[in-house]
Phi, psi and omega in degrees: 000132183272080180213142175265085186297327183292344178291343178271357182268116183295334181271012175078023177078030176234130182279063183275141174280170169302139182309137185300327177299308181296319182295317182295325179295322179289312186295331181292346177274352180270141174276118181300137179294145180238113179203127182299340180274347178277103184280325177222122178239222184265001186296326189247017181053042184278177187282334184202165173269148180229127184235125183280123177271315180203192186290345183241352186221132171232147177269136170254130180231133181207162171209153178201142174202157180198172179277168189300136174253351176221164181275332181286118185295321179296317179296320177300317178300318178298314183297313182298321180291316178300321179296317181292318180295333186301326182298325178293317178298321182295335179272002180087014185250186179237132178296142182241305179225160178215150177233135180289140171243118188229130165235128189204140178268078184297343179280341181241339177243139184295146179299337179295333178290315177298319179300318179296319177300313181295323177294322177297316177297316179301319181300318182285323177297318178296317178300326180284351182084015178253179180226146173279128183243007179147210180159193181213143181227149173223162173279137176204141177295333179256116179298140174216147179208146175184196184222148161262123187240136173246133178228178178231154178203151173291137182304332180274355183248011180293133174254136175240177177264015189232031182228020175289155179229153177306136183101342178297147174262144180258129177240131176247134190261346178233153178288151183268156172124012184293325180293314179296317182285334172293323175294319178297324180298320180292337176271358180070033184236161173055058185299323180296313179295320180298316179296319178297322179296318179299315180296323178295317184291333179270357181277124177292153173272020183297311181296319179297318180294321179295322175296317184301327182300334185272003185229165183272063178291129182277320184211154180206148170209168172250147186268113181229235194294337178274002178075173180304310186287328177295314180286329175294322176298317178301319180293313184291316180292320178294331181267348182072045182228168168252161186223145167239134180241132177268104185298330181287346180265353183293131175286129185236142173291151180303139172070005183292323179293322178296319179294317179296322180296334178273000179088015180276064186244126182291157182301327181300330179296322180287326175296317178297318180296318181296326184284322190273091182272350182264012180261133173234149180239142169293148182301336183284348181279116184290159183301323181295327176287325177297320177300319179296321180296329180266352187300125177292128182260151171244127181052051180282184184275176174275139175248114187247142175246118190222148177306143186303324184291343180254353189298313182296323179292318178295318179299317179297319179295321178298316180295319178297324181283356179099003177272071191286343179276353182299141183208150170281124188242350182173198189207144167281116193265324186196173173294146182184198182233036177096015178294135181234129174240127180249126182236000000 
């Protein structure tokens, strides 16, 4: 379809979350729910809520939606669905059902475009082994799409982002740079990197999650709008640890450093940078690499914290399963309050 879908996105085609500063100010005014069956709520800035049904089953509930990050409507549907499903994988669960969340200007955009978006989402939900059971739509001048997803997990197998311990090794399963390369796409530049970013964003975290089940992973999250360092801060602060990241070990999408060096950095990266005051960089880390560390991701990889003695085995299992971009990127070094040092 010959349409520039991203021109309808007020945020410039980047799936950026509300700035973490603004969000934290709002959330601190809420009284956290108290229920013994609520295993994971809003206390730890986790990826999804988890509610215990019985001794063998807990429900995982999450939702996510955003405006177009690509012009192809089918591809946008795939990306948005993969992004929504990822939260269930990050909690150690399996997706079960999903509901469409749609905002769309049917008076100005043809219905065939919405149909293509929905077909893209359906394809990814089906690939995940889940089913679409309905949804809700409203009129909006800015198209938006995503899913509310319900999954299941054993209550004793729930993974949160707040249980890492000093000495744990950090593994990241997808390459970084989708925000920067989405910006490059709108400028018509770095086609190789842009194509790699699209393929990364439509890839489910299903294989990575299945590998993770076989190991004693302490904590997990998926890397999305707050960027690598934002989500790492949530993990480290929630776990009471400090972190060191080896910038030379970070998996990167093709041409992302070149794009960052040209200033093709989304606004969300600067919001993430402004918020994260506990991050320090070695002088040897170039500015373009720092931009990548703060870059808001769409449908990013899983970030796992695992005991050092199991890290190499998990990494090997991920590579065998086809998660070839997975890499060891750093370590939880000591007790702390979320301090991060990148060298």
